[in-house]
Coordinates of C-alpha atoms in Angstrom, one line a residue:
M16 CA -0.3 -0.5 0.5
T17 CA 1.3 2.7 -0.7
S18 CA 2.1 6.2 2.1
T19 CA 0.7 8.8 0.4
S20 CA -3.1 9.0 -1.4
D21 CA -5.1 11.0 -4.0
A22 CA -8.3 7.7 -4.4
P23 CA -10.5 7.8 -2.1
M24 CA -11.5 5.2 0.6
A25 CA -14.8 4.3 1.2
G26 CA -17.2 2.9 3.6
A27 CA -17.7 -1.2 4.4
D28 CA -14.7 -1.4 1.8
A29 CA -12.3 0.9 3.3
P30 CA -9.2 -1.1 5.4
R31 CA -10.2 -1.5 9.1
W32 CA -6.8 0.9 11.2
D33 CA -5.7 0.9 14.7
Y34 CA -6.1 4.8 14.5
V35 CA -7.8 6.9 12.3
I36 CA -5.7 10.8 13.0
V37 CA -7.8 13.4 11.8
G38 CA -5.1 16.4 10.9
S39 CA -0.5 16.1 10.3
G40 CA 0.3 18.9 11.7
A41 CA 2.7 18.6 15.4
G42 CA 0.1 17.2 16.7
G43 CA -1.1 14.6 14.4
G44 CA 1.9 14.0 12.6
T45 CA 3.8 13.9 15.9
L46 CA 1.2 11.0 17.0
A47 CA 0.6 9.1 14.1
A48 CA 4.6 8.8 12.9
R49 CA 4.9 7.4 16.8
L50 CA 2.7 4.8 16.7
V51 CA 4.2 3.3 13.6
E52 CA 7.2 2.9 14.7
S53 CA 5.9 1.1 17.6
G54 CA 4.0 -1.2 15.6
M55 CA 0.4 0.3 14.9
R56 CA -1.3 1.0 11.7
V57 CA -2.8 4.5 11.8
L58 CA -4.9 6.5 8.9
L59 CA -3.9 9.6 8.8
L60 CA -6.2 12.3 6.9
E61 CA -4.7 15.5 6.0
A62 CA -6.8 18.4 4.2
G63 CA -4.2 19.8 2.5
G64 CA -1.6 18.6 -0.3
D65 CA 1.7 18.5 -0.3
P66 CA 4.3 21.0 0.3
R67 CA 6.6 20.8 -2.0
A68 CA 4.5 19.4 -4.6
G69 CA 2.0 22.4 -5.7
G70 CA 2.9 24.5 -8.7
G71 CA 4.2 27.9 -8.2
R72 CA 6.7 29.1 -5.8
L73 CA 6.6 25.6 -4.0
P74 CA 8.5 23.8 -3.1
D75 CA 11.1 27.2 -2.2
D76 CA 8.6 28.9 -0.3
Y77 CA 8.6 25.7 1.8
D78 CA 12.5 24.6 1.6
V79 CA 14.2 28.2 2.2
P80 CA 14.3 28.9 5.7
A81 CA 13.8 33.1 5.4
F82 CA 10.6 32.4 2.7
H83 CA 8.7 31.9 6.1
P84 CA 6.7 35.2 4.9
F85 CA 5.6 34.0 1.9
A86 CA 4.7 30.6 2.8
C87 CA 2.4 31.7 4.7
E88 CA 0.7 33.8 1.6
D89 CA 1.5 30.7 -1.0
A90 CA -1.8 30.1 -2.2
A91 CA -0.8 26.2 -3.4
M92 CA -1.3 25.5 1.3
R93 CA -2.2 28.6 2.9
W94 CA -6.1 28.8 4.7
D95 CA -6.5 32.7 5.6
F96 CA -9.4 32.5 8.3
H97 CA -10.1 35.9 10.1
V98 CA -10.5 36.0 13.3
R99 CA -11.9 39.7 15.9
H100 CA -9.6 40.7 18.1
Y101 CA -12.7 42.5 20.0
A102 CA -16.2 42.0 19.8
D103 CA -17.2 45.9 20.0
E104 CA -17.0 46.7 16.0
A105 CA -15.6 50.3 17.3
Q106 CA -12.8 49.1 19.0
Q107 CA -12.4 46.5 16.2
S108 CA -12.0 49.0 13.8
K109 CA -8.9 50.6 15.4
D110 CA -7.1 47.9 13.5
W111 CA -5.8 48.9 10.2
K112 CA -5.1 45.2 9.8
Y113 CA -9.0 44.2 10.4
Q114 CA -10.9 44.2 7.1
A115 CA -14.4 45.0 7.6
G116 CA -17.1 42.0 7.4
Q117 CA -14.7 39.3 7.4
G118 CA -12.1 40.5 10.5
V119 CA -8.0 39.5 10.6
L120 CA -5.8 37.9 8.9
Y121 CA -4.6 34.6 10.7
P122 CA -3.3 32.6 8.4
R123 CA -3.2 28.6 8.7
A124 CA -1.2 26.0 6.8
A125 CA -3.3 22.8 4.8
T126 CA -0.9 20.7 3.9
L127 CA 1.4 18.0 4.5
G128 CA 2.9 18.7 8.1
G129 CA 0.7 21.0 9.0
C130 CA 2.0 24.5 10.4
T131 CA 5.2 23.1 10.7
S132 CA 5.8 23.9 7.2
H133 CA 5.2 27.4 6.3
N134 CA 6.0 29.0 10.7
A135 CA 9.2 30.4 11.4
M136 CA 11.0 27.3 12.5
I137 CA 11.5 28.4 16.1
F138 CA 12.3 25.5 18.3
M139 CA 11.3 27.1 22.3
L140 CA 10.9 24.8 24.6
P141 CA 7.7 25.6 27.3
H142 CA 8.9 26.8 31.2
D143 CA 8.9 24.2 34.0
S144 CA 5.7 25.8 35.8
D145 CA 3.9 25.5 32.1
W146 CA 4.2 21.7 32.8
D147 CA 4.0 21.7 36.3
H148 CA 0.0 23.6 36.0
I149 CA -0.9 20.6 34.8
A150 CA 0.1 18.3 36.4
Q151 CA -1.8 19.9 39.8
L152 CA -4.8 20.5 38.1
T153 CA -5.3 16.4 36.9
G154 CA -3.4 15.6 39.6
D155 CA -1.1 13.1 37.1
R156 CA 2.8 13.1 38.8
S157 CA 3.3 12.0 34.9
W158 CA 3.2 15.7 33.8
A159 CA 5.2 17.0 36.2
A160 CA 8.5 18.7 34.6
S161 CA 10.8 16.2 35.7
Q162 CA 8.9 13.9 33.6
L163 CA 8.0 15.3 30.2
R164 CA 11.9 16.5 29.4
R165 CA 12.4 12.6 28.3
Y166 CA 10.1 13.3 25.6
A167 CA 12.0 16.7 24.7
H168 CA 14.5 14.5 24.1
R169 CA 13.2 12.1 21.5
V170 CA 12.3 15.2 20.1
E171 CA 15.3 16.5 19.6
D172 CA 18.0 16.1 17.6
C173 CA 20.6 18.8 18.8
R174 CA 23.4 20.3 16.2
H175 CA 23.8 24.2 17.4
R176 CA 26.3 23.1 20.7
P177 CA 28.6 20.8 18.3
L178 CA 31.5 21.1 21.6
W179 CA 29.6 19.3 23.9
R180 CA 27.6 16.9 20.8
L181 CA 30.9 15.8 20.6
L182 CA 31.6 16.0 24.6
R183 CA 28.3 14.0 25.6
H184 CA 30.6 10.3 24.3
V185 CA 32.5 10.3 27.3
G186 CA 29.5 11.6 30.1
L187 CA 29.7 15.1 29.7
D188 CA 26.5 16.7 29.5
P189 CA 25.4 19.5 30.8
T190 CA 23.3 21.6 28.4
G191 CA 19.8 19.3 28.7
H192 CA 19.1 18.9 25.0
G193 CA 18.8 16.0 23.4
W194 CA 21.1 14.7 20.5
N195 CA 19.1 11.8 18.9
G196 CA 15.5 12.9 18.3
W197 CA 14.0 13.4 14.9
L198 CA 14.6 16.9 14.3
R199 CA 17.6 18.2 13.6
T200 CA 17.8 21.8 15.2
E201 CA 20.1 24.2 13.8
K202 CA 22.0 27.9 15.1
A203 CA 21.9 30.6 12.1
M204 CA 23.9 33.3 12.2
P205 CA 25.4 32.9 8.9
L206 CA 29.7 35.0 8.5
S207 CA 28.5 37.1 5.6
V208 CA 27.1 39.5 9.1
L209 CA 30.7 39.8 9.7
G210 CA 30.6 42.4 6.4
D211 CA 27.6 44.4 7.3
E212 CA 28.9 47.1 9.7
G213 CA 25.0 47.8 10.1
L214 CA 24.3 44.3 11.1
L215 CA 27.0 44.5 13.6
R216 CA 26.3 47.5 15.4
L217 CA 22.4 46.4 16.3
L218 CA 24.0 43.3 17.7
I219 CA 27.0 44.8 19.7
D220 CA 25.5 48.0 21.1
S221 CA 21.7 46.5 21.9
A222 CA 22.9 43.7 24.0
G223 CA 25.2 46.1 25.6
A224 CA 22.8 47.9 26.3
F225 CA 20.5 45.5 27.4
T226 CA 23.4 44.2 29.3
R227 CA 24.0 47.4 30.8
G228 CA 19.9 48.4 32.1
L229 CA 20.2 45.7 34.6
P230 CA 20.7 45.7 38.0
A231 CA 24.0 43.9 38.2
P232 CA 25.3 43.8 34.5
L233 CA 28.7 41.8 35.4
R234 CA 26.8 39.4 37.5
S235 CA 24.6 38.9 34.4
A236 CA 26.7 38.5 31.9
L237 CA 28.9 35.1 33.6
R238 CA 25.7 34.0 34.1
W239 CA 24.8 34.0 30.2
V240 CA 28.8 32.5 29.6
R241 CA 27.1 30.4 32.5
G242 CA 23.9 29.8 30.5
G243 CA 25.0 28.8 27.9
L244 CA 25.5 31.6 26.0
G245 CA 22.7 33.3 24.0
D246 CA 20.5 29.0 24.3
P247 CA 17.5 29.4 24.6
N248 CA 17.3 25.5 25.4
A249 CA 20.0 25.1 28.2
R250 CA 18.3 23.8 30.7
H251 CA 21.5 21.9 33.2
F252 CA 23.9 24.7 33.4
R253 CA 22.0 26.4 36.8
P254 CA 18.3 26.0 38.3
G255 CA 15.5 28.7 36.6
S256 CA 14.5 29.9 33.4
F257 CA 16.7 31.6 31.3
E258 CA 17.3 35.5 30.2
G259 CA 18.7 37.2 28.7
L260 CA 20.7 37.8 25.3
C261 CA 19.7 34.3 22.5
Y262 CA 19.4 33.3 19.4
T263 CA 16.6 31.5 17.9
P264 CA 17.7 27.8 17.9
L265 CA 15.5 26.5 14.3
A266 CA 14.4 23.2 13.0
T267 CA 16.5 23.0 10.1
S268 CA 18.6 20.5 8.4
S269 CA 21.5 21.7 6.5
H270 CA 19.9 25.1 6.9
Q271 CA 16.8 24.0 4.9
R272 CA 13.4 23.6 6.7
T273 CA 12.7 19.9 8.0
G274 CA 10.1 19.1 10.3
V275 CA 6.8 17.0 10.3
R276 CA 6.4 16.2 6.5
E277 CA 9.9 14.2 6.5
R278 CA 9.3 12.8 9.8
L279 CA 6.0 10.9 8.2
L280 CA 8.3 9.8 4.8
A281 CA 10.8 8.7 6.6
V282 CA 8.0 6.4 9.1
A283 CA 5.8 5.8 5.9
A284 CA 9.4 3.9 3.8
A285 CA 10.6 2.9 6.6
H286 CA 7.6 1.0 7.7
P287 CA 5.6 0.2 4.7
G288 CA 1.6 -0.6 5.1
R289 CA 1.7 0.4 8.1
L290 CA 0.8 4.1 8.0
Q291 CA -1.4 5.7 5.3
I292 CA -1.4 9.0 4.2
E293 CA -4.6 10.5 2.8
L294 CA -4.1 13.9 1.6
N295 CA -7.1 16.0 -0.3
A296 CA -9.0 14.4 2.9
L297 CA -11.5 17.2 4.7
A298 CA -13.2 15.7 8.2
T299 CA -16.1 16.1 8.7
R300 CA -17.3 14.4 11.3
V301 CA -17.0 11.6 13.9
L302 CA -18.6 9.0 14.2
F303 CA -19.5 6.5 16.8
D304 CA -20.9 3.2 17.1
A305 CA -23.9 1.5 19.5
D306 CA -21.9 1.9 22.6
G307 CA -20.9 5.7 22.1
A308 CA -17.3 4.9 21.3
A309 CA -15.5 6.6 18.3
C310 CA -15.3 4.1 15.9
G311 CA -14.3 5.8 13.0
V312 CA -14.2 9.6 10.8
E313 CA -16.7 11.0 8.0
Y314 CA -14.2 12.9 5.6
L315 CA -14.6 14.7 2.0
K316 CA -12.5 13.6 -0.8
G317 CA -11.1 16.6 -3.1
A318 CA -9.1 19.3 -3.3
H319 CA -9.3 23.2 -1.5
L320 CA -12.7 22.2 -0.3
Y321 CA -13.1 24.7 3.4
K322 CA -13.5 28.4 2.5
A323 CA -10.5 28.9 4.4
H324 CA -8.4 27.5 0.9
A325 CA -7.3 31.2 -0.9
V326 CA -9.7 30.0 -3.8
P327 CA -12.2 27.5 -2.2
S328 CA -13.7 24.4 -4.5
E329 CA -16.5 24.3 -6.0
K330 CA -17.3 20.7 -6.7
P331 CA -18.8 19.1 -2.9
G332 CA -15.9 16.1 -3.0
D333 CA -16.4 12.6 -2.4
R334 CA -18.5 11.1 0.9
C335 CA -15.9 8.5 2.5
T336 CA -15.7 6.8 5.5
A337 CA -12.7 5.5 8.0
R338 CA -12.6 3.4 11.0
A339 CA -10.8 2.9 13.9
R340 CA -10.1 -0.5 15.0
R341 CA -8.9 1.4 18.5
E342 CA -8.9 4.9 18.5
V343 CA -10.2 7.8 17.1
V344 CA -7.6 11.7 17.7
L345 CA -8.8 14.8 16.1
C346 CA -5.4 16.6 15.8
G347 CA -6.9 19.6 13.7
G348 CA -5.3 22.6 16.0
A349 CA -6.7 25.2 17.8
F350 CA -9.5 26.8 15.1
N351 CA -10.5 23.3 13.8
T352 CA -10.6 20.7 16.4
P353 CA -13.5 22.3 18.6
Q354 CA -15.5 23.1 15.3
L355 CA -14.9 18.8 14.4
L356 CA -16.2 17.8 18.1
M357 CA -19.0 20.3 17.6
L358 CA -20.1 19.3 14.2
S359 CA -19.8 15.5 15.4
G360 CA -22.3 16.8 18.5
I361 CA -20.1 17.5 21.3
G362 CA -19.6 21.0 23.2
A363 CA -22.2 23.7 24.7
A364 CA -25.4 21.8 24.1
A365 CA -27.3 25.4 23.6
E366 CA -25.0 26.5 20.7
L367 CA -25.2 22.9 18.8
Q368 CA -29.2 23.3 19.5
A369 CA -29.2 26.6 17.9
H370 CA -27.4 24.7 15.1
G371 CA -29.3 21.8 14.5
I372 CA -26.8 19.5 15.3
A373 CA -27.7 16.1 18.0
L374 CA -26.3 16.6 21.3
R375 CA -24.3 13.1 22.2
A376 CA -21.7 14.7 25.3
D377 CA -22.3 18.1 26.9
L378 CA -18.8 20.1 27.1
P379 CA -19.5 23.5 27.2
G380 CA -15.9 24.1 27.3
V381 CA -15.2 23.1 23.6
G382 CA -14.3 25.8 22.0
R383 CA -14.0 28.1 25.2
N384 CA -11.2 29.4 26.8
L385 CA -9.3 30.1 23.9
Q386 CA -5.9 32.1 23.8
D387 CA -3.2 33.3 22.6
R388 CA -0.1 35.6 22.7
Y389 CA 0.0 38.8 22.3
E390 CA 2.6 40.8 19.3
V391 CA 3.1 43.9 18.6
A392 CA 6.6 45.6 16.3
V393 CA 8.5 48.7 17.2
T394 CA 10.5 49.2 13.4
H395 CA 12.4 51.6 11.9
R396 CA 13.6 52.6 8.9
M397 CA 18.3 51.9 8.7
R398 CA 19.8 54.8 7.4
E399 CA 21.0 52.5 4.4
P400 CA 19.8 49.0 3.1
W401 CA 20.9 45.6 5.2
R402 CA 24.7 44.5 3.1
V403 CA 23.4 41.4 3.7
L404 CA 20.5 41.2 1.8
K405 CA 21.5 42.9 -1.1
G406 CA 20.5 41.9 -4.4
A407 CA 17.3 39.6 -2.0
R408 CA 13.9 39.8 -4.6
F409 CA 12.7 36.1 -1.7
D410 CA 12.8 33.9 -5.2
R411 CA 14.4 31.2 -7.0
D412 CA 17.5 33.0 -8.8
D413 CA 17.9 35.9 -7.1
T414 CA 21.6 35.8 -6.3
L415 CA 21.6 35.3 -2.4
W416 CA 18.6 31.8 -3.3
R417 CA 22.0 31.0 -5.6
R418 CA 24.8 31.4 -2.1
W419 CA 21.7 29.5 -0.2
Q420 CA 21.4 26.5 -2.9
L421 CA 25.2 25.9 -3.0
E422 CA 26.1 26.0 -0.7
R423 CA 23.8 27.0 2.7
E424 CA 25.0 29.6 3.5
G425 CA 23.8 33.9 3.8
M426 CA 20.7 35.3 4.8
Y427 CA 18.1 32.5 3.5
A428 CA 19.8 29.7 5.7
S429 CA 18.2 32.2 8.8
N430 CA 14.2 32.8 8.9
G431 CA 15.1 36.7 9.1
A432 CA 16.0 37.0 13.4
A433 CA 19.2 38.5 14.7
L434 CA 19.2 38.9 18.2
G435 CA 16.4 37.5 20.5
V436 CA 16.2 39.0 24.6
V437 CA 13.9 37.4 27.0
S438 CA 12.5 39.1 30.1
R439 CA 10.7 39.8 33.1
S440 CA 7.5 42.2 32.5
D441 CA 7.2 43.9 36.6
G442 CA 4.0 42.0 36.9
A443 CA 6.3 38.7 36.8
Q444 CA 9.1 39.9 38.8
Q445 CA 6.4 41.0 41.2
Q446 CA 4.7 37.6 41.3
G447 CA 8.0 34.9 41.1
H448 CA 7.0 34.7 37.6
D449 CA 9.0 33.0 34.3
P450 CA 10.3 35.6 31.5
D451 CA 7.0 36.3 30.0
L452 CA 9.2 39.6 27.6
F453 CA 10.3 37.7 24.3
C454 CA 11.8 40.7 21.4
M455 CA 13.2 39.9 18.7
A456 CA 15.4 41.7 15.7
L457 CA 14.6 41.0 12.3
L458 CA 16.0 42.7 9.4
A459 CA 12.4 43.3 8.1
R460 CA 8.9 45.0 8.1
F461 CA 6.7 42.4 10.2
E462 CA 3.8 44.3 11.8
G463 CA 1.2 41.6 12.2
Y464 CA -0.8 39.4 9.3
F465 CA -2.5 41.7 6.2
P466 CA -3.8 40.6 2.9
G467 CA 0.0 40.6 0.7
F468 CA 1.7 41.3 4.1
S469 CA 5.4 39.7 2.7
A470 CA 5.1 42.0 -0.4
R471 CA 6.9 45.2 2.3
I472 CA 9.3 41.5 3.5
R473 CA 10.6 41.7 -0.4
D474 CA 10.6 45.6 -1.5
Q475 CA 11.8 47.4 1.9
A476 CA 15.5 46.2 2.5
D477 CA 16.2 48.9 4.4
Q478 CA 14.3 48.2 7.8
M479 CA 13.9 46.2 11.2
T480 CA 11.4 45.4 13.3
W481 CA 11.6 45.0 16.9
A482 CA 8.7 42.3 17.0
V483 CA 7.5 42.0 21.3
L484 CA 5.8 38.9 22.6
K485 CA 3.7 38.6 25.5
A486 CA 3.8 35.0 27.2
H487 CA 1.8 33.3 29.4
T488 CA -1.0 35.7 29.2
R489 CA -3.7 36.5 31.4
N490 CA -6.1 36.3 28.9
R491 CA -8.2 32.5 28.7
A492 CA -10.8 34.6 26.9
G493 CA -11.2 33.3 23.7
T494 CA -14.0 31.4 22.4
V495 CA -14.2 29.2 18.8
R496 CA -18.0 28.8 17.6
L497 CA -19.7 27.2 14.8
R498 CA -20.5 30.0 11.7
S499 CA -23.2 26.8 10.5
A500 CA -23.6 23.1 10.3
D501 CA -21.6 23.5 7.4
P502 CA -17.9 21.4 7.3
R503 CA -17.1 23.4 5.1
D504 CA -17.3 26.6 6.9
M505 CA -15.6 28.5 9.0
P506 CA -15.6 28.5 12.2
R507 CA -16.3 32.3 14.7
V508 CA -13.3 33.7 16.7
D509 CA -13.1 35.8 18.7
F510 CA -10.4 36.8 20.8
H511 CA -12.1 39.6 23.2
Y512 CA -8.4 41.5 23.5
F513 CA -7.2 43.0 26.7
E514 CA -9.7 44.7 28.9
E515 CA -12.6 42.6 26.5
G516 CA -12.1 39.4 27.9
D517 CA -10.8 38.6 31.7
D518 CA -7.6 40.4 32.2
Q519 CA -9.4 43.4 33.7
A520 CA -6.1 44.7 36.4
G521 CA -4.6 45.4 32.7
E522 CA -1.7 43.4 33.7
D523 CA -0.5 41.8 29.9
L524 CA -1.0 45.0 28.2
R525 CA 1.5 47.0 31.0
A526 CA 3.5 44.7 30.1
V527 CA 3.9 45.0 26.9
V528 CA 4.3 48.7 27.1
Q529 CA 7.1 47.7 29.2
A530 CA 8.7 45.1 26.3
I531 CA 8.2 48.1 24.0
R532 CA 10.4 50.8 26.4
Q533 CA 12.7 47.7 27.0
V534 CA 13.7 48.3 23.2
R535 CA 13.4 51.6 23.0
V536 CA 16.5 51.9 25.2
M537 CA 18.2 49.0 23.0
T538 CA 17.7 50.7 20.5
A539 CA 18.5 53.8 21.8
P540 CA 22.5 53.7 20.9
L541 CA 21.7 52.7 17.0
I542 CA 19.5 56.0 16.9
A543 CA 22.5 58.0 18.4
G544 CA 25.0 56.4 16.3
G545 CA 23.0 57.4 13.0
W546 CA 22.1 53.9 12.0
I547 CA 18.8 54.3 12.6
A548 CA 17.1 57.0 10.1
E549 CA 13.7 57.2 11.7
E550 CA 11.3 54.5 14.4
L551 CA 8.5 53.8 12.0
A552 CA 6.1 52.8 14.4
P553 CA 4.7 53.5 17.2
G554 CA 6.7 56.2 16.6
A555 CA 8.8 58.5 17.9
E556 CA 6.1 60.9 19.2
V557 CA 4.3 58.2 20.9
Q558 CA 5.3 58.5 24.2
S559 CA 3.7 58.3 27.6
D560 CA 2.0 55.1 29.2
E561 CA -1.2 56.0 27.6
A562 CA -0.8 56.4 24.3
L563 CA 2.1 53.2 24.1
A564 CA -1.5 51.3 25.8
D565 CA -3.0 52.7 22.6
Y566 CA -0.9 51.2 20.2
V567 CA -0.6 47.9 21.7
R568 CA -4.7 47.6 21.9
H569 CA -4.4 48.9 18.2
T570 CA -2.5 46.8 16.8
A571 CA -1.0 43.4 18.4
W572 CA -1.7 40.4 16.5
G573 CA -1.0 36.9 17.2
H574 CA -0.3 33.3 15.8
H575 CA 0.0 31.4 18.5
A576 CA -3.9 29.9 19.1
S577 CA -4.5 27.0 21.9
C578 CA -6.5 25.9 24.3
S579 CA -9.7 26.1 23.2
C580 CA -10.3 21.7 24.3
P581 CA -8.0 22.3 27.1
I582 CA -7.1 19.1 29.7
G583 CA -9.3 19.8 32.9
P584 CA -12.2 18.5 34.8
P585 CA -15.7 19.3 33.0
G586 CA -16.8 21.0 35.9
Q587 CA -14.1 23.9 35.5
G588 CA -14.2 24.7 31.8
G589 CA -11.9 21.0 31.1
V590 CA -12.4 19.2 27.6
L591 CA -10.3 16.3 27.9
D592 CA -8.7 14.0 31.2
S593 CA -5.5 13.7 31.2
V594 CA -4.1 11.3 28.7
F595 CA -6.1 13.5 26.9
T596 CA -9.2 11.0 26.8
V597 CA -12.5 13.3 25.4
H598 CA -15.0 13.7 28.7
G599 CA -17.8 10.8 28.2
V600 CA -17.4 10.2 25.3
P601 CA -14.5 6.6 24.5
R602 CA -12.2 5.9 22.4
L603 CA -11.9 9.6 21.3
R604 CA -8.5 11.7 22.0
V605 CA -7.3 15.1 20.7
V606 CA -3.8 16.6 20.7
D607 CA -2.8 19.0 19.7
A608 CA -2.3 23.2 20.9
S609 CA -5.6 22.6 22.1
V610 CA -5.2 21.2 24.7
F611 CA -3.4 23.0 27.0
P612 CA -5.0 24.0 29.8
R613 CA -3.4 28.3 30.1
I614 CA -0.4 29.1 26.9
P615 CA 2.9 27.4 27.1
G616 CA 6.2 28.9 26.9
F617 CA 6.9 31.6 23.9
F618 CA 6.9 29.0 20.7
V619 CA 3.9 26.5 20.7
A620 CA 5.4 24.2 18.2
G621 CA 7.7 22.3 20.8
A622 CA 5.1 22.0 23.7
I623 CA 2.8 20.5 21.2
Y624 CA 5.8 17.9 19.8
M625 CA 6.0 16.7 23.4
V626 CA 2.7 16.6 24.2
A627 CA 2.1 14.2 21.4
E628 CA 5.3 12.1 21.9
K629 CA 3.7 12.1 25.8
A630 CA 0.2 11.0 24.2
A631 CA 1.5 8.3 21.9
D632 CA 2.6 6.8 25.4
A633 CA -0.8 6.9 26.6
L634 CA -2.9 5.2 23.4
L635 CA 0.1 2.4 23.2
H636 CA -0.5 1.8 27.2
T637 CA -4.5 1.6 26.5
A638 CA -3.4 -0.2 23.7
S639 CA -1.6 -2.5 25.6
Q640 CA -4.9 -3.3 27.7
T641 CA -6.9 -3.6 26.0
P642 CA -6.8 -6.1 23.1
L643 CA -8.8 -5.6 20.0
S644 CA -11.8 -6.9 19.6
A645 CA -13.2 -9.9 17.0
N646 CA -13.8 -7.3 14.1

């Protein structure tokens, strides 16, 4: 049997699989691969196609790290969700990215590998407190951070600490990294940086300004050296969470994107007949047996059927079913998994009744608790274009593409991030919480998502953005609701930002304003030295806390949606138990970004990989205790 298929499988003649998994992203793809390696037969349903075979700008938009913004807008694989940040129309309309009648663009990827096919490839592990919180919430000690570390080791193949990679063979490894996992991680800071004086000044002056602003600069610098020279994933040098200057480890292999797609294809080749990847298969509902247990999935076979696609198909698709001998696992992400649960009769009774959907399990938490990180941009025009981007058209056969193709060098080997800074807001410091601010210098102008946003990156080679990210957000008031009972429709997504949500004290807002001021301290030497010509946004005239807060309210965005089907007790809005099973629905689990009770760390992909590996252990344990029925 082939590893991928474009031919529909229908009805009683379809093969019966141990598991049917919906979604091939960081959760579903990782889980499917591990189950297959453990001897199981898995059908993996993916609504999109192959990101390296879509024509147009593919495969370059997929392969080349610097092309990731263009991957987000590549018509061959993009899904364009439009979300609301505010229910209040007057407030929402103040965001220049808002399209009246639609919302704010929120790119997702419908393709093999899911959003790992268009993301910025950053691999950063969450904080220990993220895991310990789940252990405390559920009473399941297997969620403790000390237990979760082994799953990070299963994932990571660290290639950016070469000395320790060698020394580990003689028993020396204080880093806590994984060295033999399936996901290679690298560091991309091209040697060409040495030829760009402006970029050197950015690195040196920003780092110097940040360090001088610390309470004890020398002690902080020594801690930075002991802490792994800017490696945000090092764990064993010293206790506590990483703080300070850092680089961003990337999921690349020889400076080319690598991830879930490559993992799946390698496993399919190594285990013929065990993994069937069904492309262009849009799941429409979960199927149940007479006892109410999940037994399969109904799906529509056909390309571009979901209305989030750039050019949705007008064809209805072929209706097919796939049966699971053991369990069904939903891995569609924070928007599509709650939608599919509700279409299958699992959710708030009143909402399902409003759409004429028969109730199977009354779980009001489905589609609630939606969370994201707040991000804003501090953008600048430089005195002159970046030399490292000379000749860049972000297209095949330009000067930088040829260098990347031949040598895997130059700025196209990078995702555009030059420097990262991890710090704590005053609120996090006072409450003893983990670092909650991540500021990242990008050699481009990036102010959030809107149609055509990638063109700014291609056309303006003299721009710099400090992207400000607020982690561990307090606001958990976001919702995913059905637009209709039509599975081809997108759900309604509303994040209820800031005061409209449940952060009435404004802690999130104050933290982002503080981060903007921190960025301004770091850029001050570059402005004084003439390297920065002007601050474009918020703009030098925006100075007061009130004005900066308005800038944040009006322009903030996010792209790490999660937590919409959280683990936790059903009486507290939980949808899943500690082994990912939907409350009250046997043989149905969820494994994706929606499972977290609160948003983890700074970047969500690493956390999803880890929970997928943990879920594989949970599924295999259940399988070992549960004999298959005769059918």
